[in-house]
Short mmCIF file of N, CA and C in Angstrom, two decimals:
data_model
loop_
_atom_site.label_atom_id
_atom_site.label_comp_id
_atom_site.label_asym_id
_atom_site.label_seq_id
_atom_site.Cartn_x
_atom_site.Cartn_y
_atom_site.Cartn_z
N VAL A 1324 24.96 7.09 -13.34
CA VAL A 1324 23.67 6.71 -12.79
C VAL A 1324 23.83 6.12 -11.40
N GLN A 1325 24.77 5.17 -11.25
CA GLN A 1325 24.98 4.53 -9.95
C GLN A 1325 25.39 5.53 -8.88
N GLN A 1326 26.26 6.47 -9.24
CA GLN A 1326 26.71 7.46 -8.26
C GLN A 1326 25.54 8.33 -7.80
N THR A 1327 24.71 8.75 -8.72
CA THR A 1327 23.54 9.57 -8.36
C THR A 1327 22.60 8.78 -7.47
N LEU A 1328 22.39 7.50 -7.77
CA LEU A 1328 21.50 6.68 -6.96
C LEU A 1328 22.08 6.45 -5.57
N GLN A 1329 23.40 6.24 -5.48
CA GLN A 1329 24.03 6.08 -4.17
C GLN A 1329 23.91 7.36 -3.35
N THR A 1330 24.11 8.49 -4.00
CA THR A 1330 23.97 9.77 -3.31
C THR A 1330 22.53 9.94 -2.83
N ALA A 1331 21.56 9.64 -3.69
CA ALA A 1331 20.15 9.77 -3.31
C ALA A 1331 19.83 8.87 -2.11
N GLY A 1332 20.40 7.67 -2.10
CA GLY A 1332 20.17 6.75 -0.99
C GLY A 1332 20.77 7.23 0.32
N GLY A 1333 21.74 8.11 0.26
CA GLY A 1333 22.38 8.64 1.46
C GLY A 1333 21.77 9.93 1.97
N LEU A 1334 20.83 10.50 1.23
CA LEU A 1334 20.22 11.75 1.64
C LEU A 1334 19.18 11.55 2.74
N SER A 1335 18.97 12.57 3.53
CA SER A 1335 17.87 12.57 4.49
C SER A 1335 16.57 12.73 3.71
N TRP A 1336 15.45 12.41 4.37
CA TRP A 1336 14.15 12.59 3.71
C TRP A 1336 13.97 14.04 3.28
N ARG A 1337 14.33 14.97 4.13
CA ARG A 1337 14.16 16.39 3.81
C ARG A 1337 14.92 16.76 2.54
N ASP A 1338 16.18 16.36 2.45
CA ASP A 1338 16.98 16.69 1.27
C ASP A 1338 16.49 15.95 0.02
N PHE A 1339 16.12 14.69 0.19
CA PHE A 1339 15.64 13.92 -0.95
C PHE A 1339 14.32 14.50 -1.48
N SER A 1340 13.40 14.81 -0.59
CA SER A 1340 12.11 15.36 -1.03
C SER A 1340 12.30 16.72 -1.69
N THR A 1341 13.24 17.51 -1.20
CA THR A 1341 13.53 18.80 -1.82
C THR A 1341 14.10 18.60 -3.22
N ALA A 1342 14.97 17.61 -3.39
CA ALA A 1342 15.54 17.32 -4.71
C ALA A 1342 14.44 16.89 -5.68
N LEU A 1343 13.50 16.07 -5.20
CA LEU A 1343 12.37 15.67 -6.05
C LEU A 1343 11.54 16.89 -6.44
N GLU A 1344 11.22 17.71 -5.44
CA GLU A 1344 10.44 18.93 -5.71
C GLU A 1344 11.12 19.78 -6.77
N ASP A 1345 12.42 20.01 -6.60
CA ASP A 1345 13.17 20.83 -7.56
C ASP A 1345 13.06 20.25 -8.97
N GLY A 1346 13.19 18.93 -9.08
CA GLY A 1346 13.09 18.29 -10.39
C GLY A 1346 11.73 18.50 -11.02
N TRP A 1347 10.68 18.31 -10.25
CA TRP A 1347 9.34 18.48 -10.82
C TRP A 1347 9.02 19.94 -11.09
N LEU A 1348 9.52 20.85 -10.26
CA LEU A 1348 9.33 22.28 -10.54
C LEU A 1348 9.96 22.65 -11.88
N LYS A 1349 11.15 22.11 -12.16
CA LYS A 1349 11.82 22.38 -13.43
C LYS A 1349 11.03 21.82 -14.62
N GLU A 1350 10.20 20.81 -14.37
CA GLU A 1350 9.36 20.25 -15.43
C GLU A 1350 8.02 20.97 -15.55
N GLY A 1351 7.84 22.04 -14.77
CA GLY A 1351 6.64 22.85 -14.89
C GLY A 1351 5.49 22.50 -13.97
N TYR A 1352 5.74 21.63 -13.00
CA TYR A 1352 4.69 21.27 -12.04
C TYR A 1352 4.67 22.24 -10.87
N THR A 1353 3.52 22.38 -10.26
CA THR A 1353 3.40 22.99 -8.95
C THR A 1353 3.43 21.83 -7.98
N VAL A 1354 4.21 21.93 -6.90
CA VAL A 1354 4.39 20.83 -5.97
C VAL A 1354 3.93 21.26 -4.58
N THR A 1355 3.09 20.43 -3.96
CA THR A 1355 2.72 20.68 -2.56
C THR A 1355 3.04 19.43 -1.75
N ARG A 1356 3.38 19.66 -0.50
CA ARG A 1356 3.70 18.54 0.39
C ARG A 1356 2.42 18.05 1.05
N HIS A 1357 2.36 16.75 1.28
CA HIS A 1357 1.19 16.14 1.90
C HIS A 1357 1.44 15.75 3.34
N GLU A 1358 2.53 16.18 3.92
CA GLU A 1358 2.87 15.81 5.29
C GLU A 1358 1.77 16.28 6.25
N GLY A 1359 1.38 15.39 7.12
CA GLY A 1359 0.38 15.73 8.12
C GLY A 1359 -1.05 15.69 7.62
N ARG A 1360 -1.27 15.32 6.38
CA ARG A 1360 -2.62 15.23 5.84
C ARG A 1360 -3.18 13.84 6.10
N THR A 1361 -4.47 13.70 5.93
CA THR A 1361 -5.10 12.40 6.18
C THR A 1361 -4.75 11.36 5.13
N SER A 1362 -4.31 11.79 3.96
CA SER A 1362 -3.94 10.84 2.92
C SER A 1362 -2.52 10.36 3.17
N GLY A 1363 -2.34 9.44 4.12
CA GLY A 1363 -1.04 8.98 4.55
C GLY A 1363 -0.22 8.29 3.50
N GLY A 1364 -0.79 7.88 2.40
CA GLY A 1364 -0.03 7.19 1.38
C GLY A 1364 0.71 8.10 0.43
N ALA A 1365 0.50 9.41 0.54
CA ALA A 1365 1.14 10.35 -0.37
C ALA A 1365 2.02 11.34 0.40
N ASP A 1366 3.15 11.66 -0.20
CA ASP A 1366 4.07 12.63 0.39
C ASP A 1366 4.03 13.96 -0.34
N LEU A 1367 3.80 13.91 -1.64
CA LEU A 1367 3.78 15.11 -2.47
C LEU A 1367 2.59 15.05 -3.42
N ALA A 1368 2.14 16.21 -3.85
CA ALA A 1368 1.13 16.30 -4.90
C ALA A 1368 1.69 17.16 -6.01
N LEU A 1369 1.60 16.65 -7.23
CA LEU A 1369 2.05 17.39 -8.41
C LEU A 1369 0.82 17.91 -9.13
N HIS A 1370 0.87 19.18 -9.55
CA HIS A 1370 -0.26 19.79 -10.24
C HIS A 1370 0.24 20.41 -11.54
N LYS A 1371 -0.45 20.09 -12.63
CA LYS A 1371 -0.10 20.66 -13.93
C LYS A 1371 -1.29 20.52 -14.86
N ALA A 1372 -1.65 21.61 -15.49
CA ALA A 1372 -2.74 21.63 -16.48
C ALA A 1372 -4.03 21.05 -15.90
N GLY A 1373 -4.33 21.36 -14.65
CA GLY A 1373 -5.56 20.90 -14.03
C GLY A 1373 -5.57 19.45 -13.59
N VAL A 1374 -4.42 18.78 -13.66
CA VAL A 1374 -4.32 17.38 -13.29
C VAL A 1374 -3.45 17.25 -12.04
N THR A 1375 -3.92 16.41 -11.10
CA THR A 1375 -3.16 16.16 -9.88
C THR A 1375 -2.65 14.72 -9.87
N THR A 1376 -1.37 14.58 -9.55
CA THR A 1376 -0.72 13.29 -9.41
C THR A 1376 -0.13 13.23 -8.02
N LEU A 1377 -0.43 12.18 -7.26
CA LEU A 1377 0.14 12.03 -5.92
C LEU A 1377 1.41 11.19 -5.99
N VAL A 1378 2.35 11.53 -5.11
CA VAL A 1378 3.65 10.86 -5.08
C VAL A 1378 3.90 10.27 -3.71
N SER A 1379 4.31 9.01 -3.69
CA SER A 1379 4.77 8.34 -2.48
C SER A 1379 6.28 8.14 -2.63
N ALA A 1380 7.06 8.73 -1.72
CA ALA A 1380 8.51 8.67 -1.89
C ALA A 1380 9.27 8.35 -0.61
N LYS A 1381 8.61 8.35 0.53
CA LYS A 1381 9.32 8.17 1.80
C LYS A 1381 10.01 6.83 1.95
N ARG A 1382 9.59 5.84 1.19
CA ARG A 1382 10.22 4.52 1.30
C ARG A 1382 11.24 4.30 0.18
N TRP A 1383 11.80 5.38 -0.34
CA TRP A 1383 12.72 5.28 -1.47
C TRP A 1383 13.95 4.44 -1.18
N LYS A 1384 14.34 4.32 0.08
CA LYS A 1384 15.54 3.56 0.44
C LYS A 1384 15.28 2.07 0.65
N ALA A 1385 14.05 1.66 0.66
CA ALA A 1385 13.72 0.26 0.92
C ALA A 1385 14.39 -0.66 -0.10
N ALA A 1386 14.90 -1.78 0.36
CA ALA A 1386 15.56 -2.73 -0.53
C ALA A 1386 14.59 -3.33 -1.54
N SER A 1387 13.33 -3.44 -1.13
CA SER A 1387 12.32 -4.03 -2.01
C SER A 1387 10.99 -3.30 -1.82
N LEU A 1388 10.33 -3.02 -2.92
CA LEU A 1388 9.02 -2.37 -2.89
C LEU A 1388 7.95 -3.43 -3.07
N GLY A 1389 7.09 -3.56 -2.05
CA GLY A 1389 5.99 -4.50 -2.11
C GLY A 1389 4.69 -3.79 -2.41
N VAL A 1390 3.60 -4.49 -2.25
CA VAL A 1390 2.28 -3.97 -2.61
C VAL A 1390 1.73 -2.97 -1.58
N GLU A 1391 2.04 -3.13 -0.31
CA GLU A 1391 1.41 -2.31 0.73
C GLU A 1391 1.55 -0.80 0.50
N PRO A 1392 2.75 -0.26 0.21
CA PRO A 1392 2.84 1.19 -0.04
C PRO A 1392 2.00 1.61 -1.26
N LEU A 1393 1.86 0.72 -2.22
CA LEU A 1393 1.05 1.03 -3.40
C LEU A 1393 -0.44 1.08 -3.04
N ARG A 1394 -0.85 0.18 -2.17
CA ARG A 1394 -2.26 0.21 -1.69
C ARG A 1394 -2.54 1.52 -0.96
N GLU A 1395 -1.58 1.94 -0.12
CA GLU A 1395 -1.75 3.20 0.62
C GLU A 1395 -1.83 4.38 -0.35
N LEU A 1396 -0.98 4.37 -1.38
CA LEU A 1396 -1.02 5.44 -2.37
C LEU A 1396 -2.33 5.41 -3.14
N LYS A 1397 -2.79 4.24 -3.52
CA LYS A 1397 -4.07 4.13 -4.24
C LYS A 1397 -5.20 4.72 -3.41
N SER A 1398 -5.22 4.43 -2.12
CA SER A 1398 -6.23 4.99 -1.22
C SER A 1398 -6.15 6.52 -1.19
N ALA A 1399 -4.93 7.05 -1.11
CA ALA A 1399 -4.75 8.50 -1.09
C ALA A 1399 -5.21 9.12 -2.41
N ILE A 1400 -4.93 8.45 -3.52
CA ILE A 1400 -5.36 8.94 -4.84
C ILE A 1400 -6.88 9.03 -4.88
N GLU A 1401 -7.54 7.99 -4.39
CA GLU A 1401 -9.00 7.99 -4.38
C GLU A 1401 -9.54 9.09 -3.48
N GLN A 1402 -8.97 9.26 -2.28
CA GLN A 1402 -9.43 10.30 -1.35
C GLN A 1402 -9.26 11.69 -1.94
N ALA A 1403 -8.14 11.91 -2.63
CA ALA A 1403 -7.86 13.24 -3.19
C ALA A 1403 -8.48 13.44 -4.57
N GLU A 1404 -9.10 12.38 -5.11
CA GLU A 1404 -9.65 12.42 -6.45
C GLU A 1404 -8.59 12.85 -7.46
N ALA A 1405 -7.37 12.32 -7.26
CA ALA A 1405 -6.27 12.59 -8.18
C ALA A 1405 -6.37 11.66 -9.38
N ARG A 1406 -5.66 12.00 -10.43
CA ARG A 1406 -5.72 11.18 -11.65
C ARG A 1406 -4.89 9.91 -11.53
N ASP A 1407 -3.69 10.04 -10.96
CA ASP A 1407 -2.79 8.90 -10.90
C ASP A 1407 -1.76 9.09 -9.79
N GLY A 1408 -0.78 8.18 -9.77
CA GLY A 1408 0.22 8.25 -8.73
C GLY A 1408 1.59 7.83 -9.23
N ILE A 1409 2.58 8.22 -8.45
CA ILE A 1409 3.97 7.85 -8.70
C ILE A 1409 4.54 7.37 -7.38
N VAL A 1410 5.26 6.26 -7.42
CA VAL A 1410 5.98 5.80 -6.24
C VAL A 1410 7.46 5.76 -6.60
N VAL A 1411 8.31 6.29 -5.73
CA VAL A 1411 9.74 6.35 -5.97
C VAL A 1411 10.41 5.19 -5.25
N ALA A 1412 11.25 4.44 -5.99
CA ALA A 1412 11.88 3.26 -5.42
C ALA A 1412 13.31 3.11 -5.94
N LEU A 1413 14.26 3.03 -5.02
CA LEU A 1413 15.65 2.73 -5.39
C LEU A 1413 15.89 1.23 -5.45
N GLY A 1414 15.13 0.47 -4.69
CA GLY A 1414 15.32 -0.97 -4.62
C GLY A 1414 14.53 -1.72 -5.67
N ASP A 1415 14.50 -3.03 -5.50
CA ASP A 1415 13.76 -3.90 -6.40
C ASP A 1415 12.26 -3.75 -6.18
N VAL A 1416 11.50 -4.07 -7.20
CA VAL A 1416 10.04 -4.05 -7.13
C VAL A 1416 9.55 -5.48 -7.29
N THR A 1417 8.74 -5.94 -6.36
CA THR A 1417 8.25 -7.31 -6.45
C THR A 1417 7.32 -7.44 -7.66
N PRO A 1418 7.20 -8.64 -8.21
CA PRO A 1418 6.27 -8.84 -9.33
C PRO A 1418 4.84 -8.45 -8.97
N GLN A 1419 4.44 -8.74 -7.74
CA GLN A 1419 3.08 -8.37 -7.30
C GLN A 1419 2.91 -6.85 -7.29
N ALA A 1420 3.94 -6.13 -6.84
CA ALA A 1420 3.87 -4.66 -6.82
C ALA A 1420 3.83 -4.11 -8.24
N GLU A 1421 4.61 -4.69 -9.14
CA GLU A 1421 4.59 -4.25 -10.54
C GLU A 1421 3.19 -4.41 -11.14
N LYS A 1422 2.57 -5.54 -10.88
CA LYS A 1422 1.22 -5.79 -11.40
C LYS A 1422 0.22 -4.82 -10.78
N PHE A 1423 0.29 -4.63 -9.47
CA PHE A 1423 -0.62 -3.71 -8.79
C PHE A 1423 -0.47 -2.30 -9.35
N ALA A 1424 0.75 -1.86 -9.55
CA ALA A 1424 1.00 -0.52 -10.09
C ALA A 1424 0.38 -0.39 -11.49
N ARG A 1425 0.64 -1.36 -12.34
CA ARG A 1425 0.07 -1.34 -13.70
C ARG A 1425 -1.44 -1.28 -13.67
N ASP A 1426 -2.05 -2.10 -12.82
CA ASP A 1426 -3.51 -2.20 -12.75
C ASP A 1426 -4.17 -0.98 -12.14
N ASN A 1427 -3.40 -0.13 -11.45
CA ASN A 1427 -3.99 0.99 -10.72
C ASN A 1427 -3.44 2.35 -11.11
N ASN A 1428 -2.87 2.45 -12.31
CA ASN A 1428 -2.41 3.73 -12.84
C ASN A 1428 -1.38 4.40 -11.92
N ILE A 1429 -0.45 3.58 -11.42
CA ILE A 1429 0.63 4.07 -10.58
C ILE A 1429 1.94 3.79 -11.31
N ARG A 1430 2.73 4.81 -11.48
CA ARG A 1430 4.03 4.67 -12.14
C ARG A 1430 5.11 4.49 -11.08
N VAL A 1431 5.99 3.53 -11.29
CA VAL A 1431 7.12 3.31 -10.39
C VAL A 1431 8.31 4.04 -10.98
N LEU A 1432 8.80 5.04 -10.26
CA LEU A 1432 9.93 5.85 -10.71
C LEU A 1432 11.21 5.24 -10.17
N GLN A 1433 12.02 4.67 -11.07
CA GLN A 1433 13.25 4.01 -10.68
C GLN A 1433 14.44 4.62 -11.40
N ALA A 1434 15.57 3.94 -11.32
CA ALA A 1434 16.89 4.44 -11.70
C ALA A 1434 16.96 5.46 -12.83
N PRO A 1435 16.74 5.10 -14.09
CA PRO A 1435 17.00 6.08 -15.16
C PRO A 1435 16.12 7.32 -15.06
N ASP A 1436 14.82 7.11 -14.78
CA ASP A 1436 13.91 8.25 -14.68
C ASP A 1436 14.19 9.09 -13.44
N LEU A 1437 14.57 8.44 -12.36
CA LEU A 1437 14.89 9.17 -11.13
C LEU A 1437 16.14 10.02 -11.33
N VAL A 1438 17.16 9.47 -11.96
CA VAL A 1438 18.38 10.23 -12.22
C VAL A 1438 18.08 11.42 -13.12
N ARG A 1439 17.25 11.22 -14.14
CA ARG A 1439 16.86 12.32 -15.03
C ARG A 1439 16.13 13.41 -14.25
N LEU A 1440 15.22 13.00 -13.37
CA LEU A 1440 14.46 13.97 -12.58
C LEU A 1440 15.37 14.75 -11.65
N LEU A 1441 16.29 14.07 -11.00
CA LEU A 1441 17.19 14.75 -10.06
C LEU A 1441 18.19 15.63 -10.79
N GLY A 1442 18.43 15.32 -12.06
CA GLY A 1442 19.23 16.19 -12.93
C GLY A 1442 20.62 16.50 -12.41
N ALA A 1443 20.99 17.73 -12.56
CA ALA A 1443 22.36 18.16 -12.26
C ALA A 1443 22.53 18.59 -10.81
N ARG A 1444 21.64 18.22 -9.94
CA ARG A 1444 21.78 18.61 -8.54
C ARG A 1444 23.09 18.05 -8.01
N PRO A 1445 23.92 18.86 -7.40
CA PRO A 1445 25.22 18.41 -6.93
C PRO A 1445 25.10 17.28 -5.92
N ALA A 1446 26.04 16.35 -5.98
CA ALA A 1446 26.06 15.21 -5.06
C ALA A 1446 26.06 15.69 -3.62
N GLY A 1447 25.13 15.17 -2.83
CA GLY A 1447 25.06 15.51 -1.41
C GLY A 1447 24.54 16.90 -1.13
N ALA A 1448 23.96 17.56 -2.12
CA ALA A 1448 23.47 18.92 -1.93
C ALA A 1448 22.42 18.96 -0.84
N THR A 1449 22.42 20.03 -0.10
CA THR A 1449 21.45 20.17 0.98
C THR A 1449 20.22 20.91 0.47
N SER A 1450 19.20 20.88 1.30
CA SER A 1450 17.93 21.49 0.90
C SER A 1450 18.03 23.00 0.82
N ARG A 1451 17.02 23.57 0.16
CA ARG A 1451 16.95 25.03 0.01
C ARG A 1451 16.75 25.66 1.38
N ALA A 1452 17.19 26.90 1.49
CA ALA A 1452 17.02 27.64 2.76
C ALA A 1452 15.61 28.16 2.88
#
């Protein structure tokens, strides 16, 4: 688990986001990128069975996850009329952020779930061509 997390922390945004996409695609989701859209709090959108979930992942390397990125994601969820959200965090989550996430239907994806999602992707693997 630690090795996978260290590898994830060393990836570029492009490679990390591709690894996330690959993981969710394997779980049966359709994944679209939100880069350049007005919903600045979301990086990816997951679609499955008519349900949309927005994902905020660009701050995955932050040592601590506070409330502000969650507020941005909540705003994006409301704008997109999505059902819920996921924020990816390698670092610690403040108690205030944990409460905000719980209260606003946002799941914090951390170590064990992140490693499971990234699966067997080789350490340091580069993005798809």
